[in-house]
Short mmCIF file of C-alpha atoms in Angstrom, two decimals:
data_model
loop_
_atom_site.label_atom_id
_atom_site.label_comp_id
_atom_site.label_asym_id
_atom_site.label_seq_id
_atom_site.Cartn_x
_atom_site.Cartn_y
_atom_site.Cartn_z
CA MET A 1 32.53 -67.77 128.34
CA ALA A 2 28.50 -66.56 128.76
CA LYS A 3 26.27 -68.09 127.68
CA GLN A 4 23.62 -67.19 125.10
CA MET A 5 21.49 -64.77 127.37
CA THR A 6 17.93 -64.46 124.41
CA PRO A 7 17.25 -67.91 123.32
CA LEU A 8 16.95 -67.56 119.05
CA PRO A 9 12.74 -67.75 118.21
CA ASP A 10 11.90 -71.31 116.42
CA ALA A 11 11.70 -70.79 112.09
CA ARG A 12 9.92 -73.22 109.76
CA SER A 13 13.41 -73.83 109.16
CA VAL A 14 17.42 -73.33 110.36
CA ARG A 15 20.67 -74.05 108.29
CA VAL A 16 22.89 -73.96 111.15
CA ASN A 17 26.82 -73.48 109.53
CA PRO A 18 26.03 -73.55 106.21
CA THR A 19 29.63 -73.89 104.24
CA ALA A 20 31.30 -70.87 102.06
CA ALA A 21 30.17 -72.31 98.69
CA GLU A 22 26.60 -73.34 100.33
CA LEU A 23 26.18 -69.46 101.50
CA LYS A 24 27.15 -68.45 98.19
CA GLU A 25 24.57 -70.90 96.53
CA LEU A 26 21.77 -69.45 98.50
CA ALA A 27 22.40 -66.15 98.08
CA ALA A 28 22.93 -66.73 93.98
CA LYS A 29 19.21 -67.29 94.05
CA MET A 30 18.30 -63.80 95.40
CA PRO A 31 16.41 -62.15 92.69
CA ASN A 32 18.66 -58.90 93.44
CA ALA A 33 21.83 -61.03 92.80
CA ARG A 34 24.01 -60.56 90.25
CA GLU A 35 26.88 -62.81 89.19
CA THR A 36 30.01 -60.73 87.55
CA ARG A 37 32.88 -61.59 85.63
CA TYR A 38 35.24 -61.82 88.25
CA GLY A 39 32.57 -64.76 89.51
CA ASN A 40 31.37 -62.72 92.58
CA LEU A 41 27.99 -62.59 94.06
CA ASN A 42 27.39 -58.40 93.36
CA VAL A 43 23.90 -57.27 95.39
CA GLN A 44 21.65 -54.92 94.75
CA THR A 45 20.14 -53.43 98.25
CA GLU A 46 17.28 -51.92 99.48
CA VAL A 47 19.22 -49.83 101.91
CA LEU A 48 21.97 -48.07 101.00
CA ALA A 49 23.52 -47.12 104.26
CA ARG A 50 23.49 -47.51 108.56
CA SER A 51 19.95 -46.64 109.67
CA LYS A 52 21.15 -44.02 112.17
CA ALA A 53 17.00 -42.89 113.09
CA SER A 54 15.62 -45.74 113.15
CA THR A 55 18.50 -47.53 116.25
CA PHE A 56 17.80 -47.48 119.57
CA LEU A 57 19.17 -48.45 122.77
CA VAL A 58 17.14 -50.18 125.08
CA LEU A 59 17.28 -49.25 127.77
CA ASP A 60 15.38 -48.79 131.55
CA ASP A 61 15.24 -45.73 131.60
CA PRO A 62 15.64 -44.16 128.19
CA GLU A 63 15.96 -39.99 129.55
CA SER A 64 19.25 -40.46 131.23
CA SER A 65 20.94 -41.48 127.96
CA SER A 66 22.37 -39.24 125.05
CA GLN A 67 22.00 -42.03 123.34
CA GLN A 68 18.75 -42.68 121.12
CA GLY A 69 16.96 -45.32 123.47
CA ILE A 70 14.14 -47.09 123.41
CA SER A 71 11.80 -48.90 126.92
CA ARG A 72 12.10 -52.13 127.44
CA GLU A 73 8.92 -52.17 127.59
CA GLU A 74 9.34 -51.62 123.78
CA GLY A 75 11.53 -53.28 123.29
CA ASP A 76 10.25 -56.88 123.87
CA ARG A 77 6.95 -56.03 122.27
CA ILE A 78 9.40 -55.81 119.31
CA ALA A 79 10.66 -58.82 119.33
CA ARG A 80 7.75 -60.81 119.85
CA LEU A 81 6.99 -59.39 116.70
CA GLN A 82 10.19 -59.80 115.50
CA ASP A 83 9.75 -63.69 117.03
CA GLU A 84 6.23 -64.42 116.05
CA TYR A 85 7.61 -63.07 112.15
CA ILE A 86 11.00 -65.54 112.22
CA ALA A 87 8.04 -68.76 112.71
CA GLY A 88 6.48 -68.50 109.11
CA ARG A 89 10.24 -68.90 108.33
CA ASP A 90 13.66 -70.69 106.31
CA MET A 91 16.47 -69.10 108.59
CA VAL A 92 19.82 -69.26 108.84
CA ILE A 93 22.64 -69.10 111.79
CA VAL A 94 26.56 -68.12 111.27
CA ASP A 95 28.44 -68.47 114.18
CA GLY A 96 32.14 -66.76 114.39
CA TYR A 97 34.26 -64.74 117.29
CA ILE A 98 35.00 -61.16 117.41
CA GLY A 99 38.61 -60.77 118.10
CA ASN A 100 40.83 -63.81 117.95
CA ASP A 101 42.95 -63.92 121.08
CA PRO A 102 41.63 -66.63 122.77
CA ASP A 103 41.97 -64.72 125.85
CA PHE A 104 39.59 -61.92 124.29
CA ARG A 105 37.91 -62.85 121.90
CA THR A 106 33.86 -62.57 121.66
CA PRO A 107 31.50 -65.77 120.68
CA ALA A 108 28.91 -64.27 117.91
CA ARG A 109 26.10 -64.86 115.95
CA LEU A 110 23.27 -64.49 112.96
CA TYR A 111 20.18 -65.67 112.85
CA ILE A 112 19.23 -64.60 109.32
CA GLU A 113 16.16 -64.98 107.35
CA GLU A 114 17.57 -67.05 104.20
CA SER A 115 16.03 -64.94 101.46
CA ASN A 116 18.65 -62.35 101.98
CA ALA A 117 21.66 -65.23 102.29
CA ASN A 118 24.53 -62.86 100.86
CA ILE A 119 24.61 -61.90 104.74
CA ALA A 120 24.99 -64.37 105.87
CA GLY A 121 27.70 -64.68 103.58
CA MET A 122 29.12 -61.85 103.81
CA GLN A 123 29.20 -61.74 108.03
CA ASN A 124 30.80 -65.53 107.29
CA GLN A 125 34.04 -63.71 106.02
CA LEU A 126 35.02 -61.30 108.92
CA TYR A 127 33.81 -63.74 111.45
CA PHE A 128 36.87 -65.73 113.32
CA ASP A 129 36.24 -69.28 112.07
CA VAL A 130 34.67 -71.18 115.75
CA ASP A 131 37.36 -74.12 116.07
CA ASP A 132 34.79 -76.09 118.79
CA ARG A 133 31.01 -76.27 117.38
CA ASP A 134 29.85 -78.42 120.17
CA GLY A 135 31.38 -76.46 122.93
CA PHE A 136 30.41 -72.79 121.44
CA GLU A 137 27.90 -70.43 123.04
CA PRO A 138 27.50 -66.70 121.38
CA GLU A 139 28.01 -63.71 123.66
CA LEU A 140 26.40 -61.36 121.12
CA THR A 141 23.72 -62.50 119.21
CA VAL A 142 22.44 -60.66 116.02
CA ILE A 143 18.71 -61.27 114.96
CA TYR A 144 17.86 -60.25 111.28
CA THR A 145 14.68 -59.81 109.26
CA PRO A 146 15.41 -57.69 106.22
CA ASN A 147 11.74 -58.29 104.87
CA LEU A 148 9.65 -57.27 107.90
CA ALA A 149 8.57 -53.83 108.68
CA VAL A 150 7.63 -52.21 112.06
CA GLU A 151 5.20 -49.56 112.25
CA GLY A 152 5.86 -46.16 113.47
CA TYR A 153 9.44 -45.46 113.21
CA PRO A 154 11.24 -44.68 110.34
CA ASN A 155 10.57 -46.13 107.17
CA ASP A 156 9.02 -48.61 109.09
CA ARG A 157 13.24 -49.78 110.23
CA VAL A 158 14.06 -50.07 113.60
CA ILE A 159 17.23 -51.40 115.31
CA THR A 160 17.01 -51.78 119.01
CA VAL A 161 19.79 -52.82 120.62
CA ASP A 162 19.70 -54.91 123.91
CA CYS A 163 23.67 -54.40 125.07
CA GLU A 164 22.53 -55.62 128.57
CA ARG A 165 20.91 -58.87 127.16
CA GLY A 166 23.71 -58.85 124.03
CA VAL A 167 21.29 -59.04 121.39
CA THR A 168 20.52 -56.05 118.83
CA ARG A 169 16.97 -56.58 116.08
CA VAL A 170 17.72 -55.12 112.87
CA CYS A 171 13.77 -54.81 111.00
CA SER A 172 13.63 -54.02 107.08
CA SER A 173 17.22 -53.11 106.88
CA ASP A 174 18.80 -54.92 103.74
CA TYR A 175 22.29 -53.25 104.09
CA PHE A 176 25.38 -55.71 105.62
CA GLY A 177 26.34 -52.83 107.72
CA GLU A 178 23.37 -53.44 110.04
CA SER A 179 24.77 -57.23 110.26
CA LYS A 180 28.64 -56.13 111.11
CA LYS A 181 28.03 -52.98 113.26
CA GLY A 182 25.23 -55.01 114.81
CA GLY A 183 28.11 -57.35 116.42
CA LEU A 184 30.94 -54.84 116.72
CA ARG A 185 28.45 -52.00 118.75
CA MET A 186 27.67 -54.55 121.72
CA TRP A 187 31.30 -54.87 121.63
CA ASN A 188 32.73 -51.78 122.11
CA LYS A 189 30.14 -52.19 125.72
CA LEU A 190 32.31 -55.14 126.22
CA VAL A 191 35.28 -53.60 125.44
CA TYR A 192 35.33 -50.43 127.87
CA ASP A 193 33.40 -52.28 130.82
CA ARG A 194 37.43 -54.31 130.74
CA GLY A 195 38.39 -51.04 131.05
CA GLY A 196 40.12 -50.44 127.39
CA LEU A 197 38.46 -48.14 124.46
CA PRO A 198 37.27 -49.81 121.45
CA LEU A 199 38.73 -47.32 118.36
CA HIS A 200 37.08 -47.61 115.31
CA ALA A 201 40.38 -47.68 113.81
CA GLY A 202 42.07 -49.52 110.82
CA CYS A 203 46.03 -51.37 112.11
CA LYS A 204 49.11 -51.84 110.11
CA VAL A 205 52.25 -53.17 110.74
CA ILE A 206 54.95 -50.90 108.85
CA PRO A 207 58.92 -51.83 109.07
CA THR A 208 61.21 -49.41 109.69
CA ASP A 209 65.49 -49.65 109.83
CA SER A 210 64.63 -49.03 113.91
CA GLY A 211 61.44 -52.30 113.17
CA ASP A 212 58.61 -52.20 112.89
CA ARG A 213 56.27 -50.12 113.86
CA VAL A 214 52.08 -50.78 113.88
CA GLY A 215 49.76 -47.34 113.50
CA LEU A 216 45.45 -47.43 114.42
CA ILE A 217 43.97 -45.23 111.67
CA VAL A 218 40.71 -43.81 113.36
CA GLY A 219 37.93 -42.55 111.25
CA LEU A 220 34.59 -42.43 110.21
CA SER A 221 33.61 -44.59 107.20
CA GLY A 222 34.03 -42.83 104.04
CA THR A 223 37.52 -40.25 105.35
CA GLY A 224 40.34 -42.78 104.12
CA LYS A 225 40.74 -45.17 107.03
CA THR A 226 40.61 -48.52 104.83
CA THR A 227 42.56 -47.07 102.46
CA THR A 228 45.33 -45.49 104.33
CA THR A 229 45.27 -48.78 106.45
CA PHE A 230 46.13 -50.55 103.11
CA THR A 231 48.12 -49.14 101.36
CA ARG A 232 51.99 -49.74 101.16
CA GLN A 233 55.39 -47.66 102.86
CA ASN A 234 57.97 -50.53 102.88
CA GLY A 235 55.96 -53.38 102.00
CA SER A 236 53.90 -52.82 104.86
CA LEU A 237 50.57 -54.85 105.92
CA PRO A 238 47.03 -54.42 106.96
CA VAL A 239 46.71 -55.92 109.85
CA GLN A 240 42.72 -54.80 110.54
CA ASP A 241 40.05 -52.67 108.73
CA ASP A 242 36.95 -51.14 111.46
CA PHE A 243 37.50 -51.95 114.93
CA VAL A 244 40.38 -52.75 117.61
CA ALA A 245 40.29 -53.13 120.97
CA MET A 246 42.58 -50.70 123.07
CA MET A 247 43.49 -52.32 126.07
CA PRO A 248 45.74 -50.43 129.80
CA GLY A 249 48.89 -50.82 128.57
CA GLY A 250 48.28 -50.05 124.86
CA LYS A 251 48.38 -53.93 124.27
CA VAL A 252 46.06 -54.05 120.47
CA TYR A 253 43.53 -56.50 119.85
CA ALA A 254 41.85 -57.92 116.47
CA THR A 255 38.21 -58.08 115.46
CA GLU A 256 37.79 -59.07 112.41
CA ALA A 257 39.23 -61.78 109.62
CA GLY A 258 37.78 -59.74 106.94
CA CYS A 259 37.55 -56.35 105.09
CA PHE A 260 34.12 -54.45 104.57
CA ALA A 261 35.86 -51.96 102.10
CA LYS A 262 34.24 -48.65 100.50
CA THR A 263 34.58 -49.78 96.23
CA PHE A 264 33.54 -46.11 95.31
CA ALA A 265 36.63 -44.28 93.08
CA LEU A 266 38.14 -47.78 93.29
CA SER A 267 41.24 -48.11 91.12
CA LYS A 268 44.49 -50.36 90.60
CA GLU A 269 46.07 -48.37 89.98
CA ASP A 270 46.31 -46.18 93.28
CA GLU A 271 44.68 -49.25 96.33
CA PRO A 272 46.48 -52.63 94.26
CA THR A 273 45.87 -54.76 97.33
CA ILE A 274 42.07 -53.72 97.47
CA TYR A 275 41.10 -53.80 93.92
CA GLY A 276 42.82 -57.27 94.08
CA ALA A 277 40.45 -58.38 97.24
CA VAL A 278 37.09 -57.22 95.44
CA THR A 279 37.91 -59.12 92.09
CA ARG A 280 37.51 -62.29 93.23
CA PRO A 281 35.06 -65.15 93.18
CA GLU A 282 34.61 -65.19 96.61
CA ALA A 283 34.30 -62.06 97.33
CA TYR A 284 30.60 -60.24 97.64
CA LEU A 285 30.22 -56.96 96.81
CA GLU A 286 27.35 -54.68 97.97
CA ASN A 287 25.44 -51.92 94.85
CA VAL A 288 28.70 -51.67 93.40
CA SER A 289 27.61 -50.58 89.15
CA GLN A 290 27.28 -53.56 86.74
CA ASP A 291 26.64 -53.77 82.98
CA ASP A 292 25.65 -56.41 81.13
CA ASN A 293 27.91 -58.46 80.33
CA GLY A 294 29.41 -58.33 84.53
CA GLU A 295 31.76 -55.29 84.08
CA LEU A 296 32.35 -53.35 87.03
CA ASP A 297 31.99 -49.16 86.97
CA PHE A 298 33.16 -48.38 90.82
CA PHE A 299 32.73 -44.49 89.34
CA ASP A 300 29.63 -45.45 88.39
CA THR A 301 27.66 -43.10 91.49
CA SER A 302 23.68 -43.16 89.84
CA TYR A 303 22.30 -45.61 92.19
CA THR A 304 24.44 -44.92 95.52
CA GLN A 305 28.41 -43.23 96.24
CA ASN A 306 28.28 -46.17 98.79
CA GLY A 307 29.18 -49.07 96.92
CA ARG A 308 30.95 -51.58 99.47
CA ALA A 309 32.85 -54.95 99.58
CA THR A 310 33.48 -58.01 102.09
CA PHE A 311 36.53 -59.81 101.59
CA SER A 312 38.33 -62.61 103.70
CA PHE A 313 41.70 -61.07 104.75
CA SER A 314 43.47 -64.66 103.43
CA ALA A 315 42.29 -63.49 99.52
CA ILE A 316 46.00 -60.58 100.64
CA GLU A 317 49.11 -60.72 102.31
CA ALA A 318 48.03 -59.59 105.73
CA ALA A 319 50.07 -59.06 108.45
CA ASP A 320 49.07 -61.83 111.91
CA ALA A 321 46.48 -60.34 114.18
CA THR A 322 48.23 -63.11 116.87
CA GLU A 323 51.49 -60.75 116.58
CA LEU A 324 49.71 -57.06 117.89
CA GLN A 325 51.53 -56.39 121.52
CA SER A 326 50.83 -52.32 121.39
CA ALA A 327 50.68 -49.29 119.14
CA ASP A 328 53.10 -46.49 118.44
CA PHE A 329 51.10 -43.93 116.19
CA LEU A 330 47.93 -43.25 115.98
CA LEU A 331 45.84 -41.44 113.50
CA ILE A 332 42.71 -39.23 113.32
CA LEU A 333 41.47 -38.67 110.08
CA ASN A 334 39.66 -35.85 108.88
CA ARG A 335 38.06 -35.51 105.53
CA ASN A 336 38.48 -31.23 105.76
CA GLU A 337 38.24 -28.36 103.38
CA ASN A 338 40.05 -25.30 105.12
CA ILE A 339 42.38 -25.22 107.37
CA ILE A 340 43.14 -28.41 108.65
CA PRO A 341 46.84 -29.24 107.94
CA ALA A 342 47.75 -32.84 106.15
CA VAL A 343 49.01 -34.22 108.70
CA ALA A 344 49.54 -32.45 112.11
CA LYS A 345 50.93 -33.36 115.65
CA LEU A 346 49.06 -33.31 118.49
CA ASP A 347 50.33 -33.25 122.55
CA PRO A 348 48.23 -36.03 124.63
CA GLU A 349 45.47 -33.00 125.85
CA GLN A 350 45.01 -31.96 122.20
CA ALA A 351 44.73 -35.79 120.97
CA ALA A 352 42.03 -36.59 123.35
CA ALA A 353 40.72 -33.32 122.09
CA TYR A 354 40.28 -34.45 118.70
CA PHE A 355 39.83 -37.45 119.12
CA MET A 356 36.64 -36.74 120.59
CA LEU A 357 35.73 -33.92 118.21
CA GLY A 358 36.11 -36.49 115.38
CA GLU A 359 35.94 -33.62 113.10
CA THR A 360 35.10 -34.06 109.15
CA GLN A 361 33.24 -34.69 106.23
CA GLY A 362 30.06 -36.86 106.37
CA THR A 363 29.93 -39.05 103.21
CA SER A 364 27.33 -41.86 101.82
CA ALA A 365 28.37 -43.99 104.31
CA GLY A 366 26.46 -42.34 106.97
CA GLY A 367 23.54 -42.21 104.73
CA ALA A 368 21.87 -39.67 102.91
CA GLU A 369 21.64 -36.99 105.70
CA GLU A 370 25.25 -37.05 106.50
CA ALA A 371 26.35 -36.76 103.32
CA GLY A 372 28.60 -33.10 102.18
CA LYS A 373 27.79 -32.05 105.69
CA PHE A 374 30.22 -31.68 108.57
CA LEU A 375 29.99 -33.56 111.10
CA ARG A 376 31.37 -33.80 115.00
CA VAL A 377 31.34 -37.66 115.63
CA PRO A 378 33.11 -38.03 118.99
CA GLY A 379 35.75 -40.56 118.83
CA THR A 380 35.23 -40.84 115.61
CA ASN A 381 33.04 -43.58 116.42
CA PRO A 382 29.23 -43.49 116.22
CA PHE A 383 27.99 -47.23 117.34
CA PHE A 384 29.97 -46.90 121.09
CA PRO A 385 26.47 -47.78 122.79
CA ASP A 386 27.28 -45.12 125.94
CA ASP A 387 27.24 -41.20 126.74
CA HIS A 388 30.80 -40.33 124.88
CA ASP A 389 31.96 -38.28 128.04
CA HIS A 390 34.00 -41.85 128.72
CA GLN A 391 35.39 -42.70 125.82
CA GLY A 392 37.81 -39.26 126.16
CA ASN A 393 38.71 -39.49 129.31
CA ARG A 394 39.42 -43.22 129.24
CA PHE A 395 41.40 -42.13 125.85
CA LEU A 396 43.27 -39.98 128.00
CA GLU A 397 43.61 -42.73 130.53
CA LEU A 398 44.88 -45.01 128.68
CA MET A 399 47.70 -41.98 126.63
CA ALA A 400 48.89 -41.48 130.06
CA GLU A 401 49.33 -44.74 130.57
CA HIS A 402 51.32 -46.20 127.51
CA GLN A 403 52.07 -42.95 125.37
CA LEU A 404 51.32 -43.24 121.89
CA ASP A 405 52.34 -40.30 119.29
CA VAL A 406 48.71 -39.37 117.30
CA TYR A 407 48.31 -36.54 115.28
CA LEU A 408 45.93 -35.15 113.16
CA MET A 409 45.50 -35.97 109.19
CA ASN A 410 43.97 -34.37 106.80
CA THR A 411 42.29 -36.99 103.65
CA GLY A 412 40.70 -33.69 101.66
CA ARG A 413 41.95 -30.85 100.98
CA VAL A 414 43.46 -27.48 101.64
CA GLY A 415 41.41 -24.35 100.99
CA GLY A 416 38.38 -24.73 99.75
CA PRO A 417 36.14 -27.35 97.55
CA GLU A 418 36.89 -29.09 94.43
CA ASP A 419 35.28 -26.28 92.71
CA ASP A 420 38.28 -23.23 93.94
CA ASP A 421 40.58 -23.23 92.13
CA ARG A 422 42.73 -22.36 95.22
CA SER A 423 42.35 -25.69 96.74
CA ALA A 424 44.45 -27.63 96.90
CA LYS A 425 44.13 -31.71 97.25
CA VAL A 426 45.79 -33.89 99.65
CA ARG A 427 46.26 -36.96 97.04
CA ILE A 428 46.27 -40.09 97.79
CA PRO A 429 50.40 -40.64 97.68
CA HIS A 430 50.53 -37.13 100.03
CA SER A 431 48.99 -39.51 102.75
CA SER A 432 50.93 -42.45 101.94
CA ALA A 433 54.36 -39.97 102.35
CA ILE A 434 53.45 -38.37 105.48
CA VAL A 435 52.85 -42.64 106.92
CA LYS A 436 55.63 -43.32 105.91
CA GLY A 437 57.05 -40.64 107.76
CA ILE A 438 55.31 -40.59 110.73
CA ALA A 439 56.59 -44.52 110.92
CA GLU A 440 60.14 -43.18 110.49
CA GLY A 441 60.40 -41.16 111.99
CA THR A 442 61.78 -38.34 109.36
CA ILE A 443 59.13 -35.72 109.14
CA GLU A 444 60.26 -31.87 110.57
CA TRP A 445 58.28 -29.82 112.56
CA GLN A 446 57.45 -26.62 113.94
CA ASP A 447 55.04 -24.93 115.27
CA ASP A 448 51.82 -23.90 114.55
CA PRO A 449 51.04 -20.51 116.25
CA ASP A 450 47.01 -20.64 115.94
CA PHE A 451 45.86 -23.94 117.41
CA GLY A 452 49.09 -25.21 118.71
CA TYR A 453 49.91 -28.94 116.78
CA GLN A 454 52.78 -28.73 115.02
CA VAL A 455 52.79 -28.75 111.77
CA ALA A 456 55.03 -30.01 108.85
CA THR A 457 57.06 -28.35 107.31
CA ARG A 458 58.83 -30.98 105.03
CA VAL A 459 57.29 -34.70 104.38
CA PRO A 460 60.43 -36.67 102.44
CA GLY A 461 57.98 -37.46 99.13
CA ILE A 462 55.65 -34.52 99.51
CA ASP A 463 57.04 -31.57 96.54
CA ALA A 464 57.94 -28.26 98.14
CA SER A 465 55.76 -27.79 95.19
CA ASP A 466 52.65 -29.40 97.10
CA SER A 467 53.99 -27.32 100.63
CA ALA A 468 50.35 -25.35 100.85
CA ILE A 469 48.40 -28.96 102.19
CA LEU A 470 51.11 -28.66 104.66
CA ARG A 471 50.81 -25.14 106.13
CA PRO A 472 46.74 -24.01 105.50
CA ARG A 473 47.74 -20.51 106.90
CA GLU A 474 51.11 -20.14 104.58
CA LEU A 475 48.90 -21.10 101.06
CA TYR A 476 45.56 -18.17 102.93
CA GLU A 477 48.23 -15.63 103.34
CA SER A 478 50.11 -16.15 99.99
CA GLN A 479 46.06 -15.77 98.22
CA ASP A 480 45.53 -12.71 100.18
CA ARG A 481 42.72 -14.41 101.99
CA THR A 482 44.81 -14.10 104.72
CA ASP A 483 41.00 -11.99 106.90
CA GLU A 484 39.50 -15.42 105.99
CA TYR A 485 41.47 -17.75 107.40
CA GLN A 486 41.50 -16.00 111.10
CA ARG A 487 37.56 -16.33 110.71
CA ILE A 488 38.01 -19.90 110.13
CA VAL A 489 40.57 -20.23 113.23
CA ASP A 490 37.94 -17.91 115.01
CA ARG A 491 35.15 -19.31 114.59
CA LEU A 492 36.23 -23.37 114.66
CA LYS A 493 38.36 -22.50 118.30
CA ALA A 494 34.94 -21.66 119.56
CA GLU A 495 32.84 -24.18 117.93
CA ARG A 496 34.75 -26.39 119.41
CA VAL A 497 34.90 -25.37 122.94
CA GLU A 498 31.38 -25.35 122.85
CA TYR A 499 31.12 -28.91 121.43
CA LEU A 500 33.10 -30.16 124.67
CA GLN A 501 31.84 -27.91 127.09
CA LYS A 502 28.39 -30.39 125.56
CA PHE A 503 29.70 -33.61 127.60
CA PRO A 504 29.52 -32.57 130.66
CA ALA A 505 31.96 -35.08 132.47
CA LEU A 506 34.84 -35.10 129.76
CA SER A 507 38.40 -33.12 131.23
CA ASP A 508 39.33 -29.98 131.48
CA GLU A 509 41.65 -30.57 130.88
CA ILE A 510 40.05 -31.53 127.16
CA VAL A 511 38.23 -28.65 126.62
CA ALA A 512 41.00 -26.62 127.49
CA ALA A 513 43.60 -28.23 124.11
CA VAL A 514 41.49 -26.68 121.76
CA ARG A 515 41.09 -23.14 123.21
#
């Protein structure tokens, strides 16, 4: 086990690993925390999403990286500023593991201002418990000062990521996602260096007549990754919500003991498991609309559409992460609104290509600069702290060792945006039927003449009247929009090739798969 490479700076006082009850008591004292009618805490933050523009890798040679970086000298300067600030503050330490397999787990630590104890309480729900406090030494550390502004950076906010030293420093953001991703971003590098691939993915186990099937769900935040993971097919159970490691031979490892769920449009009818979990007393809420009586409104977006909640997997029925072996199939989510079918079956090269493309419509989870915009994020993983070429090539290498069935899934619309009455929405029951059909092997397929993948001719559970979401070409043809459809096909093909060619080390066969 690696030792902590960055000593914690001295503080005015330090609470070391307070209990969950003590953390909630501290969080309840925050002026921006309110108790809901369910007995849990709802905190309204100033920062509403991840701060991509303020996030920098600390590198010896920032110019050599395709990622946004700063020099080690500048990283050390920011570290000194933060250390000096912490000297006059009351701090909290929360220790735990990223991952629960004794042979693979990574010891991690959060060191944060006591005045933002909700973040400590939320992180405590996501770390796996430490079984031996005396022998615990963190390999990854997040040093977090939400109230320290650093001039010269966007909004006086900066997040420095030093993978070499195993430390992320967060300044001037009170959004919990910076704590969660602070550890997982550095963990990404550890997994890749060990020969595997970190996947921004949920994981679920689906019982079938042929045995249990393990599915991975890759997708950007806000594309339906959590919803797809938690919807039930044949009594399926979630294992993981946000990140897994896929290693040579197909072995899959979990990362977190809980879930950081998006709450926008959360309903008891469509997502009963998540709804039930976030309305328990021990859950933490962030930026969820609440009235004076403590009643929650998950549909009110007047403050933000990026309302969030954390809860422990122990609060719901979930599969045992320690029993994970290899995955059987992988879904690449793409929330779109044009000619992407509700599901398409990919060959290995296509799978690597669409994994690298990471196409989707941006949501509020990525901040105002991404919401509503068409995005391409390699691996749908904005937290990979290295050149992205490596993701695509490693994916294809792992596919050669352990063949996964890979599917592209559109969780948005087909035929146009919501205000176009010619379009059709891919609804949660549609996606659920598709996942069930994939697990059971009951979907019927045909070749798509435009993109070379396979589209569904029939999915049990999806009525023929909704078939437009399965075969977009037929929808456009039936509406005399064939020319429009062809223009989109030609544009997507050209743009995809151009985009993949920006990654010089990417395998030629991956680029060729989208021509």
